[in-house]
Tab-separated table of C-alpha atoms in Angstrom:
chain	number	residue	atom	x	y	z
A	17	UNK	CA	87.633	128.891	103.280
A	18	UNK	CA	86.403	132.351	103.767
A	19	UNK	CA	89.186	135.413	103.256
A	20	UNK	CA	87.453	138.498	104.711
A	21	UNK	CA	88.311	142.260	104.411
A	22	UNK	CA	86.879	145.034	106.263
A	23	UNK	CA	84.745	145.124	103.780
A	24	UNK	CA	83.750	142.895	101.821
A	25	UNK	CA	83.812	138.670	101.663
A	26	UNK	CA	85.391	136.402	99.101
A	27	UNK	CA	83.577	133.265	99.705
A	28	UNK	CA	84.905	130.548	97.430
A	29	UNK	CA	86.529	127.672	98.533
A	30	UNK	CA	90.099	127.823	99.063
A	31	UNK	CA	92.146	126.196	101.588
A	32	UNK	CA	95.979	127.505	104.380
A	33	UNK	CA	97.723	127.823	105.579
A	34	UNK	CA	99.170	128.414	104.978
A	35	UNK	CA	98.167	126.899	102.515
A	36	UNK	CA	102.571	123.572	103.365
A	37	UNK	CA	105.191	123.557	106.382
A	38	UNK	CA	106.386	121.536	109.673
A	39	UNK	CA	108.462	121.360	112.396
A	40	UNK	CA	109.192	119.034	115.218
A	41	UNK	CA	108.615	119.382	119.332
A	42	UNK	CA	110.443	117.744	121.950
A	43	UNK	CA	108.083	116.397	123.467
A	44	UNK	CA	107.453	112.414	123.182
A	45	UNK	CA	104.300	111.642	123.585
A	46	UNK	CA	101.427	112.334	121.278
A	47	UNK	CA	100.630	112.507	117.939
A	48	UNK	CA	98.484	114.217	115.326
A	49	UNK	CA	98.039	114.759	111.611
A	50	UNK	CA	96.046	116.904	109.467
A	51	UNK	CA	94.481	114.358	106.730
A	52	UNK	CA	92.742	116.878	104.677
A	53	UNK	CA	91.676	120.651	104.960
A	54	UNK	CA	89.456	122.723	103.214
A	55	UNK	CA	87.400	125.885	102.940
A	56	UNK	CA	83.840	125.620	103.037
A	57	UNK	CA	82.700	125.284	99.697
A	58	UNK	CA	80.089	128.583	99.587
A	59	UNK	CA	80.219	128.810	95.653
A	60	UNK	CA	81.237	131.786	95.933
A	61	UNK	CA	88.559	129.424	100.297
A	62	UNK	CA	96.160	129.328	104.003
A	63	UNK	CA	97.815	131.213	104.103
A	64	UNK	CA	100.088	131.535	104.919
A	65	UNK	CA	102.396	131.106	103.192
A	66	UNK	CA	103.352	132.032	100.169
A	67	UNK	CA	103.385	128.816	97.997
A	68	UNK	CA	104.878	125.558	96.711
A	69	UNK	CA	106.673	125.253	93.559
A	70	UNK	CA	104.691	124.185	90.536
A	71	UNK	CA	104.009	120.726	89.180
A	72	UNK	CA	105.918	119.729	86.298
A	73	UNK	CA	103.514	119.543	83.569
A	74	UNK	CA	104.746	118.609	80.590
A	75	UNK	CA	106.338	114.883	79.802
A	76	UNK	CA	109.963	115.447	79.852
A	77	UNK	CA	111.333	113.716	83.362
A	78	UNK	CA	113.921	117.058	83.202
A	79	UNK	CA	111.885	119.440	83.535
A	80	UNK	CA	112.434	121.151	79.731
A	81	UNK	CA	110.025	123.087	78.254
A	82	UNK	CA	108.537	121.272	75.747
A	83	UNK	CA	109.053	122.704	72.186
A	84	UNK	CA	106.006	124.703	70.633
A	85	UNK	CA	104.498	122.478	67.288
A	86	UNK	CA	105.585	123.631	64.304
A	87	UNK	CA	103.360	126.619	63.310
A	88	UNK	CA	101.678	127.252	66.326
A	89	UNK	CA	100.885	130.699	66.712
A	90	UNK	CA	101.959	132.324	69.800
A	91	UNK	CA	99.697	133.318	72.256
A	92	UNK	CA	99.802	137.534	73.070
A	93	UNK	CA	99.756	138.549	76.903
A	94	UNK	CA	96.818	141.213	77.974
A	95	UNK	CA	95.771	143.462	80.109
A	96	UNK	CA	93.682	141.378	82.293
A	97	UNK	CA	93.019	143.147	85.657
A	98	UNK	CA	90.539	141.701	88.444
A	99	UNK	CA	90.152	138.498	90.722
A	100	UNK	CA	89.085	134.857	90.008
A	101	UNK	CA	88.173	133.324	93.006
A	102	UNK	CA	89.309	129.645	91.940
A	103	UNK	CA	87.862	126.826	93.753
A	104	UNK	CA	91.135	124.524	93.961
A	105	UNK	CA	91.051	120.988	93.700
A	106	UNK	CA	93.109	118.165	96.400
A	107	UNK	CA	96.286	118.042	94.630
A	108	UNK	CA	97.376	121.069	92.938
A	109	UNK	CA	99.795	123.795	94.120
A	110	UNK	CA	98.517	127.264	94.527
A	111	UNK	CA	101.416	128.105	91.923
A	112	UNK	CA	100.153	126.000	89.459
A	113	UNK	CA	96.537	126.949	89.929
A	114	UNK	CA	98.241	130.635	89.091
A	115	UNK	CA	99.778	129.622	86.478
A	116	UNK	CA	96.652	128.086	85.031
A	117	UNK	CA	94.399	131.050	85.312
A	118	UNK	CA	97.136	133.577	84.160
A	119	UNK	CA	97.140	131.231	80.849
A	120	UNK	CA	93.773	131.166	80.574
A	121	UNK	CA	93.062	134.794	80.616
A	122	UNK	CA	96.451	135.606	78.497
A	123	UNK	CA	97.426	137.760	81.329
A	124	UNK	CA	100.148	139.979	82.136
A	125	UNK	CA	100.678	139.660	85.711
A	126	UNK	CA	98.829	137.386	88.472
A	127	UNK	CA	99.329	136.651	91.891
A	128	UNK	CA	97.908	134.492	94.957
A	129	UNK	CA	96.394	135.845	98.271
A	130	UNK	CA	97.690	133.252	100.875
A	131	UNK	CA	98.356	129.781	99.932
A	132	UNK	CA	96.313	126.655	100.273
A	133	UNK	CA	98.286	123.102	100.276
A	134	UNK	CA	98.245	120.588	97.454
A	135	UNK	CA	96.123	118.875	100.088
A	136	UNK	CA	93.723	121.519	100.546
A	137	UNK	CA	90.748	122.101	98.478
A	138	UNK	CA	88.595	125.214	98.449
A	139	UNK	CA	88.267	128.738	97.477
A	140	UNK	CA	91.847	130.408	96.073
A	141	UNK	CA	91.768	134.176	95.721
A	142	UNK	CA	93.831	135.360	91.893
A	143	UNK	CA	94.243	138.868	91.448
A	144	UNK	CA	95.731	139.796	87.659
A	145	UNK	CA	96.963	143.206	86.741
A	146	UNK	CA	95.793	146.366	88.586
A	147	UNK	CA	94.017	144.033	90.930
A	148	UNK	CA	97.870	142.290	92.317
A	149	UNK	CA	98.435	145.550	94.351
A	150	UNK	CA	95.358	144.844	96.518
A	151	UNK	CA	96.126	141.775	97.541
A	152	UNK	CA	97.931	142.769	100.936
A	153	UNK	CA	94.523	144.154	101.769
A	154	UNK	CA	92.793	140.223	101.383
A	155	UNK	CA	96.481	138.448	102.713
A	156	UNK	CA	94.990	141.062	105.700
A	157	UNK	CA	91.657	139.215	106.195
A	158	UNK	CA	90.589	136.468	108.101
A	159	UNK	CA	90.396	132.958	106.309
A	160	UNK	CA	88.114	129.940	107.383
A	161	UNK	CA	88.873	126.372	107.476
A	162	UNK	CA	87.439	123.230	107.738
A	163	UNK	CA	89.810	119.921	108.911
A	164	UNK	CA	89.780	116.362	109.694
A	165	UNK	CA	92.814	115.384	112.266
A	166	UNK	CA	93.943	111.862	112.374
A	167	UNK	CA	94.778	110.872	115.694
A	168	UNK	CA	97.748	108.105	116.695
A	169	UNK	CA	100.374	108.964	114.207
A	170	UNK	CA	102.593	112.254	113.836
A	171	UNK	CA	104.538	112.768	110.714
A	172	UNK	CA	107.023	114.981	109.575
A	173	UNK	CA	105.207	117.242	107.675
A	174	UNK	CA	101.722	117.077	110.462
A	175	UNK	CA	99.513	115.926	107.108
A	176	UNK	CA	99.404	112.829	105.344
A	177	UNK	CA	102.393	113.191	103.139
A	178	UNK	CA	104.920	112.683	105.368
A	179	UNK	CA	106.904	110.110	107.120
A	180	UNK	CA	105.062	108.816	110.482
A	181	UNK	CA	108.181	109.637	113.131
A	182	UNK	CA	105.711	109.159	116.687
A	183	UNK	CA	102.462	106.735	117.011
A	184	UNK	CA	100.313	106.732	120.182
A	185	UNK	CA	97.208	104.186	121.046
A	186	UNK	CA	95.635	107.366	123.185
A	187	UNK	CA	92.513	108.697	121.712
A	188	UNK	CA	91.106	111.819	123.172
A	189	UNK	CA	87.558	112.460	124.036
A	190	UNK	CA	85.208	115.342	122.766
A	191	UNK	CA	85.123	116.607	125.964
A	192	UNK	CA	89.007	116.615	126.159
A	193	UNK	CA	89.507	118.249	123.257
A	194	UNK	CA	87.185	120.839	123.645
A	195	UNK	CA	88.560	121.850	126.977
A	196	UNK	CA	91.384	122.257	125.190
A	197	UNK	CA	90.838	124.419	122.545
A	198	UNK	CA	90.679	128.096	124.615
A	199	UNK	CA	94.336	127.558	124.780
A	200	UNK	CA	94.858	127.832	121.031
A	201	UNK	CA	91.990	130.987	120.790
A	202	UNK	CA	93.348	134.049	120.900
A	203	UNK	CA	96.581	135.571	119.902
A	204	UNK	CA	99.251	132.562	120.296
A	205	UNK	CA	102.808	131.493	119.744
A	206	UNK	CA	102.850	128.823	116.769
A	207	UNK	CA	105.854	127.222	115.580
A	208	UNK	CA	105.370	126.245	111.936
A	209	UNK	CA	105.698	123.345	110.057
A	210	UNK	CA	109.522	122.234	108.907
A	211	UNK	CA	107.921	121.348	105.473
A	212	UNK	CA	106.822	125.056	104.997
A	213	UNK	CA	107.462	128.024	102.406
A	214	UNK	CA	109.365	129.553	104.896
A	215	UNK	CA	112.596	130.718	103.972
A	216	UNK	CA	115.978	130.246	106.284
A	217	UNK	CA	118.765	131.959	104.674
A	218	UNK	CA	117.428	132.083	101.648
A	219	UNK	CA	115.914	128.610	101.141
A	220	UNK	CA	112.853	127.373	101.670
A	221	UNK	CA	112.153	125.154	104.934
A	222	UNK	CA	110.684	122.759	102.797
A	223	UNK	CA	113.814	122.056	100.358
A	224	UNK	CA	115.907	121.988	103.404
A	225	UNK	CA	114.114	119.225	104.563
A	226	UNK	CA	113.748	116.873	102.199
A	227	UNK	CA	117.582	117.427	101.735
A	228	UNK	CA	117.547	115.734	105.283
A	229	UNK	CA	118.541	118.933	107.592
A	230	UNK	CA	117.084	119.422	110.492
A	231	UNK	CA	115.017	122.415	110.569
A	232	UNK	CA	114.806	125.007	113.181
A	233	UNK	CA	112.068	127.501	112.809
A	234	UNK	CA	111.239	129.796	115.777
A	235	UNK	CA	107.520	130.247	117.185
A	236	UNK	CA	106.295	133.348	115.556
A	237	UNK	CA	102.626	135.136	116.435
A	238	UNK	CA	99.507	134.494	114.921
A	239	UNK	CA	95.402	134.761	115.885
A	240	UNK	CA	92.937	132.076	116.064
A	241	UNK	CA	89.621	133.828	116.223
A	242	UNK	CA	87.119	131.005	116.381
A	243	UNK	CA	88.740	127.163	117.029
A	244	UNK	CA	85.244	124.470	116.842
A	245	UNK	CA	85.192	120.931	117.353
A	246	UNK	CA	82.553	120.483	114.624
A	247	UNK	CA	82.234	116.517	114.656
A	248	UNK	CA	83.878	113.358	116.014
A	249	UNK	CA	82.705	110.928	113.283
A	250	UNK	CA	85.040	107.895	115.252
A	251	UNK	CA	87.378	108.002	117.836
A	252	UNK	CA	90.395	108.027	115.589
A	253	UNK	CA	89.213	111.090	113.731
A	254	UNK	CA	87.411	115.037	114.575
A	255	UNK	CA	86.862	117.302	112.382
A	256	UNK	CA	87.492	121.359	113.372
A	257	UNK	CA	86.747	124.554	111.629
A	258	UNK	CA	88.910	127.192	112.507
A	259	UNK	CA	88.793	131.335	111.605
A	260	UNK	CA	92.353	132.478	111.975
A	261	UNK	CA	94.791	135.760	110.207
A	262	UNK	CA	97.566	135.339	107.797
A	263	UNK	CA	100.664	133.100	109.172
A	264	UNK	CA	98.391	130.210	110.649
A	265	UNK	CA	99.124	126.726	109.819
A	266	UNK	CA	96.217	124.240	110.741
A	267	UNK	CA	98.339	121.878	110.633
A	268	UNK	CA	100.536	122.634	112.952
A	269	UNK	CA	97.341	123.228	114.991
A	270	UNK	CA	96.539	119.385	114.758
A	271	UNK	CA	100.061	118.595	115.977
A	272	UNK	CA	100.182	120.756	118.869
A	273	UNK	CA	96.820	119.864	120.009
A	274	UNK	CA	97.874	115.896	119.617
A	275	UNK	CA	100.863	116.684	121.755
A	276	UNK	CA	99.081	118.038	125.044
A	277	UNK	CA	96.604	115.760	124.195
A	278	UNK	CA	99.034	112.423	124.398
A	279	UNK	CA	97.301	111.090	121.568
């Protein structure tokens, strides 16, 4: 993924929207899922949304901290100011990847620019002292992504994670599809994920609904400035790269595009 400012680019590879969030549609017939996202890898990538709680890392099932050994010395906190553009690996929460590099560097204060999902891989801008009061300027930019969508199965959280709740034996074509995609260029109404960061009176979408309540988030705007059908490897699967600004959820892209689609 690509975050852009006016200017200047961070290429790493860090993934969006949106960095993790759902929500469901009435309507009943088809059915898409993101089955992995990322930024293009540029050695140098969503967003939206700020993040997912960390990872339990230590070995205690509770969640304690686990007790420092016995006359190990305790590490000081510095003044570490500056970005590390982390490329994230499939499986770790833009939290934890914070809290990783803020331990690493012994630093103060650090922060995330956007958020990719556990599922996302790619570049992950980390600012760290000084450098966390600029990050409104990158959350500003544009971000790239590259993503496979499954088509035939919708789940409740539009990635592979979730529950399947709609299946369809439709598959579309590549000519289908990219007829389609003008409607989702532009500046459009996107209703995000259920299984998101979002917060509704105070909680986050996401802990709502795994505690089993039904979700209501509203569409909200957002702009797609470059939506690609990049490759159709089989007809079950294609594989999109989309440019988009802060709020965008690709995978609530893949659902939306599986609905009109039938598929």
């Amino acid at each position: 993924m690509i975050v852009t400012t006016a200017n200047s680019t961070i290429e790493p590879s860090i993934g969006d929207s949106d960095g993790a969030d759902e929500n469901k549609f009435s309507n009943a017939n088809g059915n898409a899922s993101v089955v992995h996202a990322s930024l293009p890898n540029t050695g140098g990538r969503e967003q939206p949304e700020a993040g997912h709680r960390e990872a339990r890392t230590n070995n205690d099932p509770r969640g304690n901290k686990q007790q420092r050994h016995q006359g190990q010395p305790r590490r000081d906190k510095r003044d570490v100011h500056g970005w590390v553009v982390l490329d994230k690996p499939i499986g770790m929460t833009s939290t934890h990847a914070v809290a990783v590099v803020k331990r690493l560097f012994q630093a103060k204060r650090a922060g995330h620019a956007g958020t990719l999902d556990p599922l996302a891989s790619g570049g992950l801008p980390i600012a760290m002292g000084e450098a966390t009061k600029t990050v409104p300027f990158v959350m500003d930019g544009r971000k790239r992504y590259r993503f496979t969508v499954a088509w035939g199965e919708e789940r409740d959280t539009d990635d592979t994670e979730g529950r399947v709740v709609k299946t369809s034996d439709l598959r579309p074509s590549a000519e289908a599809i990219s007829e389609l995609l003008p409607q989702f260029t532009g500046k459009i109404e996107q209703t995000p994920p259920q299984y998101s960061a979002i917060k509704v009176q105070g909680e986050r979408a996401y802990d709502l609904a795994r505690d089993g309540e039904t979700v209501e988030l509203k569409p909200r705007p957002v702009e797609i400035h470059h939506l690609t059908l990049v490759q159709q490897p089989d007809s079950s699967h294609s594989v999109f790269e989309a440019e988009c600004g802060k709020g965008t959820y690709v995978r609530a892209l893949a659902r939306d595009i599986g609905r009109i689609l039938g598929c």
